[in-house]
XYZ file of C-alpha atoms in Angstrom:
439
model
C -23.741 -50.678 -19.508
C -23.167 -47.932 -16.934
C -26.293 -46.182 -15.687
C -26.328 -42.400 -15.815
C -27.165 -40.535 -12.616
C -27.888 -36.808 -12.731
C -26.769 -34.871 -9.683
C -28.232 -31.388 -9.367
C -25.803 -28.651 -8.483
C -22.811 -30.255 -10.223
C -22.593 -28.634 -13.668
C -21.108 -30.486 -16.615
C -20.730 -28.398 -19.786
C -20.985 -29.627 -23.352
C -17.797 -29.268 -25.460
C -18.875 -25.979 -27.058
C -19.871 -24.643 -23.617
C -16.537 -25.719 -22.218
C -14.885 -23.593 -24.901
C -16.713 -20.581 -23.470
C -15.610 -21.498 -19.953
C -11.989 -21.857 -21.075
C -12.157 -18.484 -22.793
C -13.482 -16.880 -19.614
C -10.840 -18.528 -17.407
C -8.027 -17.610 -19.792
C -9.194 -13.985 -19.983
C -9.370 -13.717 -16.173
C -5.889 -15.223 -15.776
C -4.383 -12.863 -18.334
C -6.026 -9.794 -16.771
C -5.002 -10.719 -13.221
C -1.420 -11.241 -14.297
C -1.538 -7.947 -16.224
C -2.162 -6.275 -12.852
C 0.744 -8.076 -11.193
C -1.040 -10.926 -9.415
C 0.629 -14.330 -9.118
C -1.343 -17.541 -9.496
C -1.515 -20.163 -6.750
C -3.515 -23.308 -6.081
C -4.356 -24.674 -2.646
C -5.559 -28.123 -1.603
C -9.255 -28.903 -1.881
C -9.625 -29.933 1.765
C -9.064 -28.250 5.114
C -9.587 -29.397 8.682
C -13.234 -28.903 9.620
C -12.153 -26.858 12.656
C -10.460 -24.392 10.301
C -13.486 -24.136 8.061
C -15.794 -23.554 11.028
C -13.616 -20.828 12.536
C -14.532 -18.132 9.999
C -18.291 -17.740 10.313
C -21.613 -19.547 10.271
C -20.937 -22.023 7.485
C -21.461 -25.403 9.225
C -24.520 -26.272 7.102
C -22.588 -25.679 3.870
C -19.516 -27.819 4.484
C -19.108 -31.146 2.744
C -17.235 -33.596 4.956
C -14.585 -35.823 3.399
C -13.380 -39.123 4.817
C -12.331 -42.609 3.729
C -14.889 -45.346 4.098
C -12.400 -47.245 6.233
C -11.070 -44.211 8.149
C -9.978 -44.982 11.674
C -11.053 -42.780 14.579
C -8.393 -40.202 15.306
C -6.726 -40.505 11.892
C -5.585 -37.378 10.009
C -8.423 -37.584 7.504
C -11.216 -38.243 9.999
C -12.291 -34.537 10.197
C -11.651 -33.020 6.791
C -14.003 -30.869 4.749
C -14.047 -29.528 1.191
C -13.354 -25.799 1.129
C -16.454 -23.610 0.641
C -14.466 -20.600 -0.581
C -10.847 -19.717 -1.447
C -10.310 -17.092 1.280
C -10.090 -19.472 4.226
C -7.481 -21.625 2.439
C -5.589 -18.435 1.553
C -5.361 -17.482 5.218
C -3.804 -20.856 6.074
C -1.514 -20.716 3.020
C -0.188 -17.248 3.965
C 0.557 -18.248 7.557
C 2.333 -21.458 6.511
C 4.414 -19.769 3.793
C 4.912 -16.294 5.307
C 8.696 -16.689 5.476
C 8.867 -17.347 1.739
C 6.356 -14.771 0.500
C 6.937 -11.100 -0.359
C 4.446 -8.676 1.131
C 2.159 -7.206 0.100
C 1.359 -10.632 -1.421
C -0.753 -10.316 -4.577
C -2.357 -13.597 -5.579
C -5.068 -14.850 -7.893
C -6.621 -18.284 -7.575
C -9.045 -20.054 -9.923
C -10.375 -23.303 -8.469
C -13.468 -25.322 -7.718
C -15.177 -24.956 -4.350
C -18.060 -26.865 -2.734
C -21.050 -25.688 -0.744
C -24.004 -27.704 0.502
C -26.576 -25.205 -0.718
C -29.922 -25.938 -2.333
C -29.246 -25.904 -6.093
C -31.135 -23.198 -7.951
C -30.605 -20.718 -10.798
C -26.959 -19.688 -10.644
C -26.235 -21.596 -7.404
C -24.368 -24.871 -7.437
C -22.937 -27.314 -4.965
C -19.704 -27.547 -6.988
C -18.561 -24.465 -8.861
C -15.544 -22.488 -10.035
C -14.452 -19.289 -8.312
C -11.833 -16.819 -9.410
C -10.289 -14.772 -6.584
C -7.838 -11.900 -6.388
C -6.449 -10.766 -3.029
C -3.733 -8.532 -1.654
C -2.407 -9.573 1.770
C -0.104 -7.460 3.931
C 1.988 -8.206 6.960
C 0.699 -6.398 10.089
C -0.554 -3.479 7.938
C -2.071 -3.050 4.522
C -2.488 0.328 2.846
C -6.073 1.506 2.311
C -5.412 2.197 -1.393
C -5.672 -1.547 -2.074
C -9.404 -1.272 -1.243
C -9.699 0.688 -4.473
C -7.176 -1.324 -6.464
C -8.953 -4.674 -6.110
C -12.436 -3.742 -7.373
C -10.859 -1.901 -10.333
C -8.946 -5.065 -11.226
C -12.243 -6.928 -11.218
C -13.964 -4.218 -13.299
C -11.160 -4.542 -15.850
C -11.444 -8.332 -15.875
C -15.237 -8.405 -16.106
C -15.288 -5.804 -18.895
C -13.243 -8.160 -21.074
C -15.654 -11.056 -20.754
C -18.482 -11.673 -23.251
C -21.122 -10.821 -20.667
C -23.433 -7.886 -19.939
C -21.908 -4.912 -18.139
C -21.351 -5.359 -14.409
C -21.947 -2.739 -11.713
C -19.743 -2.967 -8.599
C -21.428 -1.689 -5.433
C -19.487 -1.013 -2.264
C -20.164 -0.323 1.395
C -18.109 -0.388 4.573
C -18.790 -2.527 7.623
C -17.438 0.258 9.848
C -20.219 2.547 8.627
C -22.898 0.024 9.499
C -21.328 -1.072 12.751
C -20.664 2.516 13.895
C -24.185 3.534 12.994
C -25.811 0.532 14.736
C -23.783 1.109 17.890
C -24.670 4.825 17.842
C -28.411 4.069 17.782
C -28.088 1.465 20.507
C -28.292 -1.828 18.607
C -26.423 -4.490 20.595
C -26.387 -7.429 18.169
C -24.323 -5.821 15.404
C -23.433 -9.094 13.642
C -27.069 -10.185 13.677
C -28.144 -6.842 12.199
C -25.553 -7.124 9.443
C -26.729 -10.611 8.536
C -30.353 -9.413 8.451
C -29.563 -6.392 6.230
C -27.577 -8.682 3.919
C -30.871 -10.406 3.081
C -32.662 -7.189 2.120
C -32.691 -7.790 -1.644
C -33.916 -11.345 -1.169
C -36.725 -10.966 1.362
C -37.606 -7.238 1.413
C -37.811 -4.510 4.059
C -40.790 -5.878 5.985
C -39.196 -9.281 6.553
C -35.832 -7.773 7.491
C -37.526 -5.407 9.951
C -39.260 -8.390 11.557
C -35.940 -10.214 11.893
C -34.269 -7.187 13.483
C -37.097 -6.744 16.002
C -37.142 -10.474 16.766
C -33.414 -10.291 17.514
C -33.767 -7.445 19.991
C -34.054 -4.192 18.042
C -36.833 -1.719 18.752
C -39.121 -0.797 15.836
C -37.415 2.619 15.703
C -33.922 1.071 15.586
C -35.107 -1.266 12.791
C -36.464 1.741 10.897
C -33.169 3.609 11.253
C -31.121 0.583 10.172
C -33.289 0.256 7.055
C -33.013 3.986 6.351
C -29.189 3.616 6.339
C -29.436 0.630 3.975
C -31.425 2.688 1.411
C -28.573 5.164 0.797
C -26.787 4.880 -2.543
C -24.605 7.211 -4.570
C -21.479 7.718 -6.679
C -19.897 10.670 -4.833
C -19.248 12.223 -1.401
C -22.919 13.139 -0.964
C -23.375 9.629 0.378
C -21.634 10.689 3.585
C -23.851 13.755 3.935
C -26.997 11.632 3.702
C -25.673 9.195 6.329
C -24.848 11.994 8.750
C -28.274 13.534 8.112
C -29.798 10.506 9.857
C -28.448 11.955 13.107
C -26.201 9.158 14.424
C -22.495 9.851 15.056
C -19.566 7.773 16.282
C -15.829 7.640 15.736
C -16.115 4.296 13.935
C -18.879 5.655 11.681
C -16.732 8.665 10.709
C -13.785 6.372 9.966
C -15.895 4.160 7.753
C -17.404 7.086 5.860
C -13.926 8.512 5.181
C -12.763 5.166 3.766
C -15.904 4.749 1.671
C -15.778 8.256 0.177
C -12.073 7.880 -0.607
C -12.850 4.635 -2.453
C -15.775 6.038 -4.457
C -14.068 9.288 -5.424
C -10.703 7.647 -6.227
C -12.287 4.967 -8.380
C -14.394 7.602 -10.093
C -11.245 9.416 -11.234
C -9.651 6.268 -12.668
C -12.736 4.490 -14.050
C -15.744 6.812 -14.004
C -18.917 4.988 -13.033
C -17.113 1.743 -12.200
C -18.047 1.645 -8.492
C -20.995 3.098 -6.577
C -21.771 3.198 -2.866
C -24.707 1.047 -1.690
C -25.124 0.889 2.062
C -27.318 -2.186 2.077
C -24.283 -4.259 1.094
C -23.274 -6.072 4.289
C -21.827 -9.484 3.328
C -22.863 -12.307 5.641
C -19.467 -13.844 6.468
C -18.035 -12.729 9.771
C -14.443 -12.090 8.718
C -15.061 -8.793 6.837
C -13.953 -5.719 8.792
C -14.115 -2.765 6.422
C -14.968 -2.255 2.760
C -17.342 -4.831 1.260
C -18.315 -5.304 -2.381
C -21.042 -6.937 -4.445
C -21.618 -6.846 -8.218
C -24.551 -7.564 -10.486
C -24.914 -7.917 -14.267
C -27.082 -5.177 -15.756
C -30.369 -6.690 -16.878
C -29.734 -9.847 -14.834
C -30.042 -8.534 -11.302
C -32.250 -11.506 -10.439
C -29.114 -13.681 -10.612
C -27.733 -11.921 -7.543
C -24.113 -11.014 -6.958
C -21.618 -12.363 -9.477
C -18.555 -10.826 -7.848
C -18.165 -10.057 -4.146
C -15.635 -9.680 -1.364
C -14.174 -7.179 1.020
C -11.547 -6.151 3.542
C -10.479 -8.490 6.336
C -7.963 -7.125 8.840
C -7.654 -10.188 11.072
C -8.450 -13.238 8.977
C -4.887 -14.652 9.081
C -2.537 -14.661 12.097
C 0.165 -16.898 13.508
C -0.146 -15.426 17.003
C 2.770 -13.047 16.493
C 2.023 -11.394 13.208
C -1.304 -10.507 11.614
C -1.931 -10.632 7.882
C -4.670 -8.206 6.809
C -6.050 -8.439 3.296
C -8.650 -7.344 0.794
C -10.032 -9.410 -2.007
C -12.869 -10.174 -4.397
C -14.210 -13.360 -5.913
C -16.060 -13.967 -9.201
C -18.576 -16.804 -9.241
C -17.481 -18.088 -12.635
C -19.962 -20.952 -12.791
C -22.810 -18.623 -11.819
C -21.965 -16.263 -14.668
C -21.518 -19.126 -17.126
C -24.861 -20.678 -16.211
C -26.642 -17.488 -17.172
C -24.707 -16.596 -20.349
C -24.874 -20.191 -21.621
C -28.465 -20.863 -20.589
C -30.033 -17.713 -22.027
C -27.849 -17.786 -24.301
C -25.904 -14.539 -24.292
C -22.783 -15.796 -26.118
C -21.836 -17.931 -29.068
C -18.650 -19.613 -30.289
C -17.338 -19.500 -33.842
C -17.180 -23.324 -33.841
C -17.892 -26.230 -31.491
C -14.408 -27.788 -31.528
C -10.847 -26.493 -31.270
C -9.991 -28.093 -34.639
C -9.143 -25.626 -37.461
C -8.261 -28.184 -40.128
C -9.583 -31.639 -41.042
C -7.129 -33.628 -43.140
C -9.013 -35.759 -45.645
C -8.083 -39.383 -46.293
C -8.048 -40.508 -49.942
C -8.242 -44.206 -48.943
C -6.996 -46.317 -46.047
C -3.814 -47.241 -47.940
C -2.869 -43.560 -48.042
C -3.900 -42.645 -44.444
C -0.187 -42.302 -43.527
C 0.147 -39.347 -45.910
C -2.775 -37.654 -44.130
C -1.164 -38.364 -40.738
C 2.107 -36.773 -41.932
C 0.306 -33.646 -43.142
C -1.527 -33.384 -39.820
C 1.725 -33.697 -37.870
C 3.291 -30.841 -39.870
C 0.294 -28.603 -39.253
C 0.185 -29.382 -35.502
C 3.923 -28.702 -35.204
C 3.154 -25.129 -36.220
C 0.344 -24.666 -33.718
C -2.604 -25.423 -35.978
C -5.237 -27.627 -34.298
C -5.717 -30.499 -36.729
C -7.502 -33.847 -36.866
C -7.515 -36.557 -39.500
C -10.784 -37.750 -40.991
C -12.048 -40.839 -39.135
C -12.995 -42.550 -42.389
C -11.928 -42.635 -46.024
C -15.431 -41.918 -47.254
C -16.089 -39.894 -50.408
C -14.628 -36.397 -50.105
C -18.127 -34.926 -50.054
C -18.977 -36.876 -46.901
C -15.646 -35.893 -45.272
C -16.394 -32.215 -46.016
C -19.897 -32.579 -44.523
C -18.291 -34.163 -41.424
C -16.073 -31.057 -41.065
C -19.031 -28.761 -41.634
C -21.108 -30.435 -38.898
C -18.275 -29.944 -36.424
C -17.681 -26.346 -37.527
C -14.172 -27.062 -38.795
C -13.447 -24.299 -41.348
C -10.738 -25.976 -43.482
C -10.285 -29.367 -45.148
C -6.787 -30.426 -46.224
C -6.317 -32.711 -49.248
C -2.959 -34.558 -49.466
C -1.717 -34.870 -53.034
C 0.839 -33.607 -55.507
C 0.672 -30.821 -54.484
C -1.488 -30.673 -51.327
C -4.409 -28.301 -51.312
C -6.641 -26.744 -48.666
C -10.284 -25.736 -48.964
C -12.205 -23.132 -46.984
C -15.526 -24.960 -46.845
C -17.419 -21.785 -45.961
C -16.487 -19.938 -49.122
C -15.613 -22.903 -51.320
C -12.209 -21.436 -52.161
C -9.467 -24.069 -52.629
C -5.738 -23.368 -53.160
C -2.527 -25.349 -53.354
C -0.706 -25.330 -50.039
C 2.379 -26.593 -48.198
C 1.734 -27.981 -44.662
C 5.117 -26.576 -43.581
C 4.197 -22.997 -44.551
C 0.415 -22.461 -44.806
C -1.389 -20.669 -41.987
C -5.076 -19.939 -41.595
C -6.166 -16.362 -40.839
C -5.664 -15.479 -37.184
C -9.411 -15.371 -36.496
C -9.697 -19.009 -37.622
C -6.710 -20.333 -35.694
C -8.700 -20.858 -32.478
C -12.413 -20.724 -31.696
C -13.628 -17.257 -30.821
C -16.338 -16.308 -28.347
C -18.566 -13.318 -28.810
C -21.389 -11.677 -26.957
C -24.707 -11.867 -28.760
C -26.404 -8.497 -29.517
């Protein structure tokens, strides 16, 4: 008998939980395609050198190799991808001659990170990404398009409302340079930890990395600014620092907030403590939290990257966001915040009178399946009462009885009517399991 080993950080859902996951994934796919995004899938592995080229992620990468791999072989230095953006950069460069730009893609796949498993954080998890990639240039209006796509997608899921918060790396970088901070990337990484470790700890990190106490205070003052209109820019400028890069970033941020506010009021707000730790972001950055579940952290994040992908001749700027599907599912399933109408896809159980007549039950099931009705045949020819209880335990709403004529029973109401397997249809709400948000 095989021994069971539990590995933390590698979620495995029960069948009824998997129904919720499939509903979420299907809803995301439909919404992304509604906005004109095409689906792709990239390989699970990349050369380690490629994975290491996009930021400080060396501690997160899972290496992949054969037990008998020879030194210098092609698979000697491969790693599992830790996000879907780095593979996208490689995919765009390799297929640039066959893609139409701007290239609008969505991608729903598993990724792997060697993080310490905890609430909402896994070592293997599903991400759902949407990105727009241009060739040499990419219009700034896509910075507003992408978060609104995500707002639309998230609003259709059976989860609490999500608030999208945005900032701009140009604002932070321009401000830091204007006040004399030299380690801009270090400051961004420190500010990115503000919600996790608090102002005092962030200030200590900034000072330890070369900032003066006054510079640390000013950096934290910038990070405290939030708002949903152009007044955000006024409050930044009131801090007294000015630079060309700062002005450019503020213009982009205000355009985003005001434009989004016209299309989806309240969908996006400015929050200048959003920094994003990965090095490839160059402009707008986003993070999102579920209302009432802020302790879970960001469930959807991303940003603008103007130089992530290049072939040496052409540059492919982009902007994108990613939903941590497994993180969201862990919370809504664990609390729980959702429920399914039944635990199995099956809508109809075909009863078996006795084993000699099982073929008649199989024929009825085949007719029902041919018309798109999920059907299974009773595993035993027990008394009809036991077969009905079997259906009830599995949440199957209908039991079919072969005969002359056939009949079908709604075991919830007890109603039973004569029926023809080539014509009968259950109500639409019973055809497939439904998922709803609990009050």
